[in-house]
Amino acid sequence: MWENYAAVLPANGWNWTAMWRRNYLAWKKAALVSILGNLADPMVYLFGLGTGLGLMVGRVEGMSYIAFLATGMVAASAMTASTFETIYAAFARMRDQRSWEAILYTQMTLGDVVLGEVAWAATKALLAGTAIAVVAAILGYAVWSSIPYVVPVIALTGIAFASLAMIVVALAPSYDYFIFYQTLILTPMLFLSGAVYPVTQLPGKVQQMATFLPLAHAIDLIRPAMFGRPAADVMFHLGILFIFGVLPFFVSTALLRRRLMS
């Protein structure tokens, strides 16, 4: 029985870096295109909604609407970048390219492979989220000194959503099924977590629902920090993001082991 558990756990604290490095070497050949692609969607939201609705909405929670939206897009871009890297690129490496199968013939366990994939997706999230934060600071929608504080939160957000997406990878028969995760989970989460408008404007029941969404906790940490304000319940928000990063990781590795052995 121990062998079954050991197969889904990382063998040690450094094997996963080989998987991370493999993905990095493949990515850097098209790094610029990849970064621009990750920036496109949140920038459209930022300038499209921010400038358009901003003229009608005015100020939100003591800041301009475009500044409010910019802080939400930092967390949203981390969510999107890590999720898409996992459900498309990692899925391709597992099923189509069969890279995982080859790697598992080495001393690496499935836990090492999954941890490396999650860490790489979090790296992509870190690049995307930090880029949006820098753009917001350049445009005057955030303070420069806030960026070092939000970077760890962006990375933790990437880990949380990559772990969740890895469960989808383990369960989805094909790429066609990922659209359900995007439209039924990610898109509603974007609008219910305070990225586009304040959670306080939602009905009471929906506000309670938002407390269970990882994106809401990321935004509650990132938004105050980007304006140099103290965040409330920091350890609580970090703890929720940590749980979303750890528990889905073990669930996904167990599901992936069953899938790869079938």
PDB file of C-alpha atoms in Angstrom:
ATOM      1  CA  MET A   1       0.000   0.000   0.000  1.00  0.00           C
ATOM      2  CA  TRP A   2       2.869   2.366   0.779  1.00  0.00           C
ATOM      3  CA  GLU A   3       4.101   1.958  -2.807  1.00  0.00           C
ATOM      4  CA  ASN A   4       0.749   3.257  -4.035  1.00  0.00           C
ATOM      5  CA  TYR A   5       1.068   6.370  -1.888  1.00  0.00           C
ATOM      6  CA  ALA A   6       4.743   6.867  -2.746  1.00  0.00           C
ATOM      7  CA  ALA A   7       3.960   6.871  -6.458  1.00  0.00           C
ATOM      8  CA  VAL A   8       1.820   9.988  -6.164  1.00  0.00           C
ATOM      9  CA  LEU A   9       4.108  11.876  -3.787  1.00  0.00           C
ATOM     10  CA  PRO A  10       7.223  13.859  -4.765  1.00  0.00           C
ATOM     11  CA  ALA A  11      10.281  11.666  -4.255  1.00  0.00           C
ATOM     12  CA  ASN A  12      12.217  14.527  -2.670  1.00  0.00           C
ATOM     13  CA  GLY A  13      12.384  18.298  -2.518  1.00  0.00           C
ATOM     14  CA  TRP A  14      14.213  18.904  -5.809  1.00  0.00           C
ATOM     15  CA  ASN A  15      13.200  16.364  -8.471  1.00  0.00           C
ATOM     16  CA  TRP A  16      10.319  18.588  -9.596  1.00  0.00           C
ATOM     17  CA  THR A  17      12.804  21.255 -10.730  1.00  0.00           C
ATOM     18  CA  ALA A  18      13.781  19.013 -13.677  1.00  0.00           C
ATOM     19  CA  MET A  19      10.195  19.167 -14.952  1.00  0.00           C
ATOM     20  CA  TRP A  20      10.091  22.911 -14.391  1.00  0.00           C
ATOM     21  CA  ARG A  21      13.368  23.371 -16.285  1.00  0.00           C
ATOM     22  CA  ARG A  22      12.178  21.194 -19.161  1.00  0.00           C
ATOM     23  CA  ASN A  23       9.089  23.384 -19.581  1.00  0.00           C
ATOM     24  CA  TYR A  24      11.119  26.570 -19.261  1.00  0.00           C
ATOM     25  CA  LEU A  25      13.554  25.536 -22.005  1.00  0.00           C
ATOM     26  CA  ALA A  26      10.641  24.732 -24.327  1.00  0.00           C
ATOM     27  CA  TRP A  27       8.834  27.986 -23.460  1.00  0.00           C
ATOM     28  CA  LYS A  28      11.716  30.407 -23.847  1.00  0.00           C
ATOM     29  CA  LYS A  29      11.835  29.799 -27.606  1.00  0.00           C
ATOM     30  CA  ALA A  30       8.542  31.677 -27.868  1.00  0.00           C
ATOM     31  CA  ALA A  31       8.663  33.633 -24.618  1.00  0.00           C
ATOM     32  CA  LEU A  32       7.728  37.039 -26.037  1.00  0.00           C
ATOM     33  CA  VAL A  33       4.681  35.737 -27.901  1.00  0.00           C
ATOM     34  CA  SER A  34       3.582  33.808 -24.813  1.00  0.00           C
ATOM     35  CA  ILE A  35       3.843  36.845 -22.541  1.00  0.00           C
ATOM     36  CA  LEU A  36       1.948  39.057 -24.972  1.00  0.00           C
ATOM     37  CA  GLY A  37      -0.752  36.408 -25.276  1.00  0.00           C
ATOM     38  CA  ASN A  38      -1.198  36.239 -21.503  1.00  0.00           C
ATOM     39  CA  LEU A  39      -1.430  40.031 -21.328  1.00  0.00           C
ATOM     40  CA  ALA A  40      -3.992  40.453 -24.097  1.00  0.00           C
ATOM     41  CA  ASP A  41      -7.149  39.339 -22.299  1.00  0.00           C
ATOM     42  CA  PRO A  42      -6.699  41.273 -19.016  1.00  0.00           C
ATOM     43  CA  MET A  43      -5.556  44.377 -20.916  1.00  0.00           C
ATOM     44  CA  VAL A  44      -8.730  44.284 -23.022  1.00  0.00           C
ATOM     45  CA  TYR A  45     -10.779  44.112 -19.827  1.00  0.00           C
ATOM     46  CA  LEU A  46      -8.703  46.869 -18.238  1.00  0.00           C
ATOM     47  CA  PHE A  47      -8.913  49.439 -21.019  1.00  0.00           C
ATOM     48  CA  GLY A  48     -12.216  48.335 -22.553  1.00  0.00           C
ATOM     49  CA  LEU A  49     -14.279  48.149 -19.378  1.00  0.00           C
ATOM     50  CA  GLY A  50     -12.098  50.540 -17.398  1.00  0.00           C
ATOM     51  CA  THR A  51     -12.362  53.496 -19.732  1.00  0.00           C
ATOM     52  CA  GLY A  52     -15.903  52.786 -20.935  1.00  0.00           C
ATOM     53  CA  LEU A  53     -17.664  51.927 -17.688  1.00  0.00           C
ATOM     54  CA  GLY A  54     -15.332  54.175 -15.741  1.00  0.00           C
ATOM     55  CA  LEU A  55     -16.957  57.246 -17.271  1.00  0.00           C
ATOM     56  CA  MET A  56     -20.367  56.106 -16.025  1.00  0.00           C
ATOM     57  CA  VAL A  57     -19.417  54.488 -12.727  1.00  0.00           C
ATOM     58  CA  GLY A  58     -17.026  57.108 -11.380  1.00  0.00           C
ATOM     59  CA  ARG A  59     -15.231  56.163  -8.167  1.00  0.00           C
ATOM     60  CA  VAL A  60     -15.478  52.770  -6.499  1.00  0.00           C
ATOM     61  CA  GLU A  61     -14.326  52.162  -2.915  1.00  0.00           C
ATOM     62  CA  GLY A  62     -12.442  55.457  -2.907  1.00  0.00           C
ATOM     63  CA  MET A  63     -10.590  54.903  -6.189  1.00  0.00           C
ATOM     64  CA  SER A  64     -11.283  55.387  -9.879  1.00  0.00           C
ATOM     65  CA  TYR A  65     -13.052  52.475 -11.504  1.00  0.00           C
ATOM     66  CA  ILE A  66     -10.155  51.721 -13.850  1.00  0.00           C
ATOM     67  CA  ALA A  67      -7.809  51.555 -10.847  1.00  0.00           C
ATOM     68  CA  PHE A  68     -10.274  49.245  -9.075  1.00  0.00           C
ATOM     69  CA  LEU A  69     -10.430  47.067 -12.185  1.00  0.00           C
ATOM     70  CA  ALA A  70      -6.645  47.034 -12.625  1.00  0.00           C
ATOM     71  CA  THR A  71      -6.124  45.496  -9.193  1.00  0.00           C
ATOM     72  CA  GLY A  72      -8.691  42.833  -9.980  1.00  0.00           C
ATOM     73  CA  MET A  73      -7.051  42.047 -13.308  1.00  0.00           C
ATOM     74  CA  VAL A  74      -3.756  41.276 -11.573  1.00  0.00           C
ATOM     75  CA  ALA A  75      -5.360  38.351  -9.760  1.00  0.00           C
ATOM     76  CA  ALA A  76      -7.516  37.396 -12.753  1.00  0.00           C
ATOM     77  CA  SER A  77      -4.505  37.249 -15.087  1.00  0.00           C
ATOM     78  CA  ALA A  78      -2.719  34.956 -12.631  1.00  0.00           C
ATOM     79  CA  MET A  79      -5.785  32.704 -12.563  1.00  0.00           C
ATOM     80  CA  THR A  80      -6.058  32.617 -16.348  1.00  0.00           C
ATOM     81  CA  ALA A  81      -2.353  32.117 -17.097  1.00  0.00           C
ATOM     82  CA  SER A  82      -1.884  29.236 -14.659  1.00  0.00           C
ATOM     83  CA  THR A  83      -5.154  27.548 -15.647  1.00  0.00           C
ATOM     84  CA  PHE A  84      -4.546  27.692 -19.391  1.00  0.00           C
ATOM     85  CA  GLU A  85      -0.960  26.489 -19.022  1.00  0.00           C
ATOM     86  CA  THR A  86      -2.275  23.481 -17.126  1.00  0.00           C
ATOM     87  CA  ILE A  87      -5.397  22.490 -19.034  1.00  0.00           C
ATOM     88  CA  TYR A  88      -3.840  22.898 -22.461  1.00  0.00           C
ATOM     89  CA  ALA A  89      -0.044  22.639 -22.302  1.00  0.00           C
ATOM     90  CA  ALA A  90       0.232  20.152 -19.433  1.00  0.00           C
ATOM     91  CA  PHE A  91      -2.642  18.089 -20.854  1.00  0.00           C
ATOM     92  CA  ALA A  92      -0.834  17.938 -24.198  1.00  0.00           C
ATOM     93  CA  ARG A  93       2.386  16.819 -22.528  1.00  0.00           C
ATOM     94  CA  MET A  94       0.493  14.112 -20.672  1.00  0.00           C
ATOM     95  CA  ARG A  95      -1.802  12.751 -23.397  1.00  0.00           C
ATOM     96  CA  ASP A  96      -0.647  13.764 -26.889  1.00  0.00           C
ATOM     97  CA  GLN A  97       3.119  14.166 -26.565  1.00  0.00           C
ATOM     98  CA  ARG A  98       3.364  11.401 -23.903  1.00  0.00           C
ATOM     99  CA  SER A  99       6.199  13.313 -22.270  1.00  0.00           C
ATOM    100  CA  TRP A 100       5.042  12.300 -18.816  1.00  0.00           C
ATOM    101  CA  GLU A 101       5.183   8.638 -19.728  1.00  0.00           C
ATOM    102  CA  ALA A 102       8.820   8.968 -20.802  1.00  0.00           C
ATOM    103  CA  ILE A 103       9.763  11.009 -17.727  1.00  0.00           C
ATOM    104  CA  LEU A 104       8.206   8.446 -15.378  1.00  0.00           C
ATOM    105  CA  TYR A 105      10.769   5.884 -16.585  1.00  0.00           C
ATOM    106  CA  THR A 106      13.388   7.957 -14.747  1.00  0.00           C
ATOM    107  CA  GLN A 107      13.738   8.292 -10.979  1.00  0.00           C
ATOM    108  CA  MET A 108      10.962  10.879 -10.952  1.00  0.00           C
ATOM    109  CA  THR A 109       7.574   9.986  -9.508  1.00  0.00           C
ATOM    110  CA  LEU A 110       4.194  11.185 -10.702  1.00  0.00           C
ATOM    111  CA  GLY A 111       4.195  13.558  -7.740  1.00  0.00           C
ATOM    112  CA  ASP A 112       7.443  15.109  -9.013  1.00  0.00           C
ATOM    113  CA  VAL A 113       5.958  15.582 -12.489  1.00  0.00           C
ATOM    114  CA  VAL A 114       2.721  17.150 -11.246  1.00  0.00           C
ATOM    115  CA  LEU A 115       4.561  19.395  -8.787  1.00  0.00           C
ATOM    116  CA  GLY A 116       6.868  20.549 -11.579  1.00  0.00           C
ATOM    117  CA  GLU A 117       3.882  21.288 -13.811  1.00  0.00           C
ATOM    118  CA  VAL A 118       2.108  23.221 -11.039  1.00  0.00           C
ATOM    119  CA  ALA A 119       5.263  25.194 -10.279  1.00  0.00           C
ATOM    120  CA  TRP A 120       5.723  26.028 -13.952  1.00  0.00           C
ATOM    121  CA  ALA A 121       2.092  27.146 -14.303  1.00  0.00           C
ATOM    122  CA  ALA A 122       2.572  29.321 -11.206  1.00  0.00           C
ATOM    123  CA  THR A 123       5.635  30.836 -12.871  1.00  0.00           C
ATOM    124  CA  LYS A 124       3.544  31.736 -15.916  1.00  0.00           C
ATOM    125  CA  ALA A 125       0.953  33.251 -13.555  1.00  0.00           C
ATOM    126  CA  LEU A 126       3.669  35.225 -11.791  1.00  0.00           C
ATOM    127  CA  LEU A 127       4.894  36.688 -15.078  1.00  0.00           C
ATOM    128  CA  ALA A 128       1.378  37.596 -16.237  1.00  0.00           C
ATOM    129  CA  GLY A 129       0.171  39.038 -12.936  1.00  0.00           C
ATOM    130  CA  THR A 130       3.347  41.012 -12.283  1.00  0.00           C
ATOM    131  CA  ALA A 131       3.246  42.449 -15.802  1.00  0.00           C
ATOM    132  CA  ILE A 132      -0.295  43.758 -15.199  1.00  0.00           C
ATOM    133  CA  ALA A 133       0.781  45.185 -11.838  1.00  0.00           C
ATOM    134  CA  VAL A 134       3.710  46.985 -13.487  1.00  0.00           C
ATOM    135  CA  VAL A 135       1.430  48.407 -16.187  1.00  0.00           C
ATOM    136  CA  ALA A 136      -0.980  49.603 -13.486  1.00  0.00           C
ATOM    137  CA  ALA A 137       1.875  51.270 -11.608  1.00  0.00           C
ATOM    138  CA  ILE A 138       3.198  52.947 -14.771  1.00  0.00           C
ATOM    139  CA  LEU A 139      -0.270  54.371 -15.473  1.00  0.00           C
ATOM    140  CA  GLY A 140      -0.638  55.577 -11.905  1.00  0.00           C
ATOM    141  CA  TYR A 141      -3.272  53.048 -10.839  1.00  0.00           C
ATOM    142  CA  ALA A 142      -1.042  51.496  -8.170  1.00  0.00           C
ATOM    143  CA  VAL A 143       1.966  52.444  -6.061  1.00  0.00           C
ATOM    144  CA  TRP A 144       5.343  51.033  -7.116  1.00  0.00           C
ATOM    145  CA  SER A 145       6.241  50.004  -3.574  1.00  0.00           C
ATOM    146  CA  SER A 146       3.301  47.575  -3.551  1.00  0.00           C
ATOM    147  CA  ILE A 147       4.696  45.258  -6.209  1.00  0.00           C
ATOM    148  CA  PRO A 148       7.095  43.318  -3.911  1.00  0.00           C
ATOM    149  CA  TYR A 149       4.143  42.633  -1.595  1.00  0.00           C
ATOM    150  CA  VAL A 150       1.771  41.376  -4.277  1.00  0.00           C
ATOM    151  CA  VAL A 151       4.300  39.138  -6.079  1.00  0.00           C
ATOM    152  CA  PRO A 152       4.114  36.292  -3.485  1.00  0.00           C
ATOM    153  CA  VAL A 153       0.307  36.464  -3.554  1.00  0.00           C
ATOM    154  CA  ILE A 154       0.320  36.250  -7.350  1.00  0.00           C
ATOM    155  CA  ALA A 155       2.547  33.166  -7.175  1.00  0.00           C
ATOM    156  CA  LEU A 156       0.327  31.527  -4.536  1.00  0.00           C
ATOM    157  CA  THR A 157      -2.729  32.309  -6.652  1.00  0.00           C
ATOM    158  CA  GLY A 158      -1.046  30.616  -9.601  1.00  0.00           C
ATOM    159  CA  ILE A 159      -0.327  27.521  -7.520  1.00  0.00           C
ATOM    160  CA  ALA A 160      -3.925  27.338  -6.290  1.00  0.00           C
ATOM    161  CA  PHE A 161      -5.456  27.550  -9.766  1.00  0.00           C
ATOM    162  CA  ALA A 162      -2.885  25.237 -11.328  1.00  0.00           C
ATOM    163  CA  SER A 163      -3.701  22.581  -8.708  1.00  0.00           C
ATOM    164  CA  LEU A 164      -7.417  22.979  -9.357  1.00  0.00           C
ATOM    165  CA  ALA A 165      -6.873  22.783 -13.115  1.00  0.00           C
ATOM    166  CA  MET A 166      -4.802  19.627 -12.688  1.00  0.00           C
ATOM    167  CA  ILE A 167      -7.946  17.876 -11.430  1.00  0.00           C
ATOM    168  CA  VAL A 168      -9.665  18.910 -14.652  1.00  0.00           C
ATOM    169  CA  VAL A 169      -6.708  17.529 -16.616  1.00  0.00           C
ATOM    170  CA  ALA A 170      -7.038  14.229 -14.784  1.00  0.00           C
ATOM    171  CA  LEU A 171     -10.759  13.934 -15.537  1.00  0.00           C
ATOM    172  CA  ALA A 172     -11.180  15.439 -19.022  1.00  0.00           C
ATOM    173  CA  PRO A 173     -11.255  12.896 -21.883  1.00  0.00           C
ATOM    174  CA  SER A 174     -10.302  15.555 -24.464  1.00  0.00           C
ATOM    175  CA  TYR A 175      -9.729  19.273 -25.028  1.00  0.00           C
ATOM    176  CA  ASP A 176     -13.419  19.784 -25.785  1.00  0.00           C
ATOM    177  CA  TYR A 177     -14.288  19.416 -22.111  1.00  0.00           C
ATOM    178  CA  PHE A 178     -12.116  22.326 -20.978  1.00  0.00           C
ATOM    179  CA  ILE A 179     -14.650  24.838 -22.271  1.00  0.00           C
ATOM    180  CA  PHE A 180     -17.057  23.719 -19.549  1.00  0.00           C
ATOM    181  CA  TYR A 181     -14.488  24.515 -16.869  1.00  0.00           C
ATOM    182  CA  GLN A 182     -13.829  27.921 -18.408  1.00  0.00           C
ATOM    183  CA  THR A 183     -17.464  28.949 -18.867  1.00  0.00           C
ATOM    184  CA  LEU A 184     -19.028  27.322 -15.801  1.00  0.00           C
ATOM    185  CA  ILE A 185     -16.259  27.882 -13.239  1.00  0.00           C
ATOM    186  CA  LEU A 186     -13.700  30.515 -14.241  1.00  0.00           C
ATOM    187  CA  THR A 187     -15.977  33.101 -15.863  1.00  0.00           C
ATOM    188  CA  PRO A 188     -18.554  33.168 -13.029  1.00  0.00           C
ATOM    189  CA  MET A 189     -15.698  33.317 -10.517  1.00  0.00           C
ATOM    190  CA  LEU A 190     -14.311  36.380 -12.286  1.00  0.00           C
ATOM    191  CA  PHE A 191     -17.583  38.254 -11.776  1.00  0.00           C
ATOM    192  CA  LEU A 192     -18.373  36.947  -8.288  1.00  0.00           C
ATOM    193  CA  SER A 193     -14.970  37.558  -6.673  1.00  0.00           C
ATOM    194  CA  GLY A 194     -14.785  41.354  -6.828  1.00  0.00           C
ATOM    195  CA  ALA A 195     -12.563  41.654  -9.877  1.00  0.00           C
ATOM    196  CA  VAL A 196     -15.023  43.674 -11.957  1.00  0.00           C
ATOM    197  CA  TYR A 197     -17.274  45.183  -9.280  1.00  0.00           C
ATOM    198  CA  PRO A 198     -17.319  45.103  -5.453  1.00  0.00           C
ATOM    199  CA  VAL A 199     -18.568  41.933  -3.812  1.00  0.00           C
ATOM    200  CA  THR A 200     -20.593  44.145  -1.444  1.00  0.00           C
ATOM    201  CA  GLN A 201     -22.897  44.991  -4.361  1.00  0.00           C
ATOM    202  CA  LEU A 202     -23.985  41.367  -4.669  1.00  0.00           C
ATOM    203  CA  PRO A 203     -26.925  39.766  -2.809  1.00  0.00           C
ATOM    204  CA  GLY A 204     -26.117  38.457   0.669  1.00  0.00           C
ATOM    205  CA  LYS A 205     -26.246  34.778  -0.333  1.00  0.00           C
ATOM    206  CA  VAL A 206     -23.905  35.400  -3.234  1.00  0.00           C
ATOM    207  CA  GLN A 207     -21.497  37.292  -0.974  1.00  0.00           C
ATOM    208  CA  GLN A 208     -21.357  34.246   1.281  1.00  0.00           C
ATOM    209  CA  MET A 209     -20.665  32.076  -1.753  1.00  0.00           C
ATOM    210  CA  ALA A 210     -17.786  34.365  -2.739  1.00  0.00           C
ATOM    211  CA  THR A 211     -15.962  33.551   0.511  1.00  0.00           C
ATOM    212  CA  PHE A 212     -15.352  30.051  -0.873  1.00  0.00           C
ATOM    213  CA  LEU A 213     -13.777  31.281  -4.119  1.00  0.00           C
ATOM    214  CA  PRO A 214      -9.955  31.403  -4.251  1.00  0.00           C
ATOM    215  CA  LEU A 215      -9.944  34.379  -6.605  1.00  0.00           C
ATOM    216  CA  ALA A 216     -11.851  36.472  -4.053  1.00  0.00           C
ATOM    217  CA  HIS A 217      -9.177  35.844  -1.427  1.00  0.00           C
ATOM    218  CA  ALA A 218      -6.410  36.721  -3.872  1.00  0.00           C
ATOM    219  CA  ILE A 219      -8.134  40.004  -4.734  1.00  0.00           C
ATOM    220  CA  ASP A 220      -8.697  40.826  -1.058  1.00  0.00           C
ATOM    221  CA  LEU A 221      -4.928  40.613  -0.580  1.00  0.00           C
ATOM    222  CA  ILE A 222      -3.780  42.248  -3.817  1.00  0.00           C
ATOM    223  CA  ARG A 223      -6.169  45.229  -4.057  1.00  0.00           C
ATOM    224  CA  PRO A 224      -5.293  46.912  -0.720  1.00  0.00           C
ATOM    225  CA  ALA A 225      -1.579  46.239  -1.185  1.00  0.00           C
ATOM    226  CA  MET A 226      -1.497  47.888  -4.611  1.00  0.00           C
ATOM    227  CA  PHE A 227      -2.832  51.089  -3.035  1.00  0.00           C
ATOM    228  CA  GLY A 228      -0.580  50.958  -0.003  1.00  0.00           C
ATOM    229  CA  ARG A 229      -3.425  50.079   2.341  1.00  0.00           C
ATOM    230  CA  PRO A 230      -3.332  47.385   5.032  1.00  0.00           C
ATOM    231  CA  ALA A 231      -5.254  44.237   4.126  1.00  0.00           C
ATOM    232  CA  ALA A 232      -7.662  42.675   6.603  1.00  0.00           C
ATOM    233  CA  ASP A 233      -7.480  39.004   7.656  1.00  0.00           C
ATOM    234  CA  VAL A 234      -4.207  38.405   5.802  1.00  0.00           C
ATOM    235  CA  MET A 235      -3.479  35.011   7.353  1.00  0.00           C
ATOM    236  CA  PHE A 236      -7.020  33.822   6.674  1.00  0.00           C
ATOM    237  CA  HIS A 237      -6.799  34.713   2.978  1.00  0.00           C
ATOM    238  CA  LEU A 238      -3.340  33.165   2.677  1.00  0.00           C
ATOM    239  CA  GLY A 239      -4.550  30.032   4.440  1.00  0.00           C
ATOM    240  CA  ILE A 240      -7.461  29.592   2.014  1.00  0.00           C
ATOM    241  CA  LEU A 241      -5.158  29.995  -0.996  1.00  0.00           C
ATOM    242  CA  PHE A 242      -2.715  27.523   0.560  1.00  0.00           C
ATOM    243  CA  ILE A 243      -5.501  24.959   1.032  1.00  0.00           C
ATOM    244  CA  PHE A 244      -6.573  25.377  -2.600  1.00  0.00           C
ATOM    245  CA  GLY A 245      -2.963  24.810  -3.610  1.00  0.00           C
ATOM    246  CA  VAL A 246      -2.331  21.700  -1.503  1.00  0.00           C
ATOM    247  CA  LEU A 247      -5.531  19.632  -1.370  1.00  0.00           C
ATOM    248  CA  PRO A 248      -6.261  19.629  -5.134  1.00  0.00           C
ATOM    249  CA  PHE A 249      -2.629  18.679  -5.739  1.00  0.00           C
ATOM    250  CA  PHE A 250      -3.025  15.379  -3.874  1.00  0.00           C
ATOM    251  CA  VAL A 251      -6.464  14.754  -5.369  1.00  0.00           C
ATOM    252  CA  SER A 252      -5.151  15.324  -8.886  1.00  0.00           C
ATOM    253  CA  THR A 253      -2.108  13.076  -8.438  1.00  0.00           C
ATOM    254  CA  ALA A 254      -4.339  10.236  -7.234  1.00  0.00           C
ATOM    255  CA  LEU A 255      -6.695  10.722 -10.191  1.00  0.00           C
ATOM    256  CA  LEU A 256      -3.816  10.999 -12.649  1.00  0.00           C
ATOM    257  CA  ARG A 257      -2.246   7.802 -11.357  1.00  0.00           C
ATOM    258  CA  ARG A 258      -5.516   5.960 -11.933  1.00  0.00           C
ATOM    259  CA  ARG A 259      -5.811   7.473 -15.414  1.00  0.00           C
ATOM    260  CA  LEU A 260      -2.247   6.675 -16.474  1.00  0.00           C
ATOM    261  CA  MET A 261      -2.501   3.099 -15.213  1.00  0.00           C
ATOM    262  CA  SER A 262      -5.802   2.389 -16.971  1.00  0.00           C
TER     263      SER A 262
END
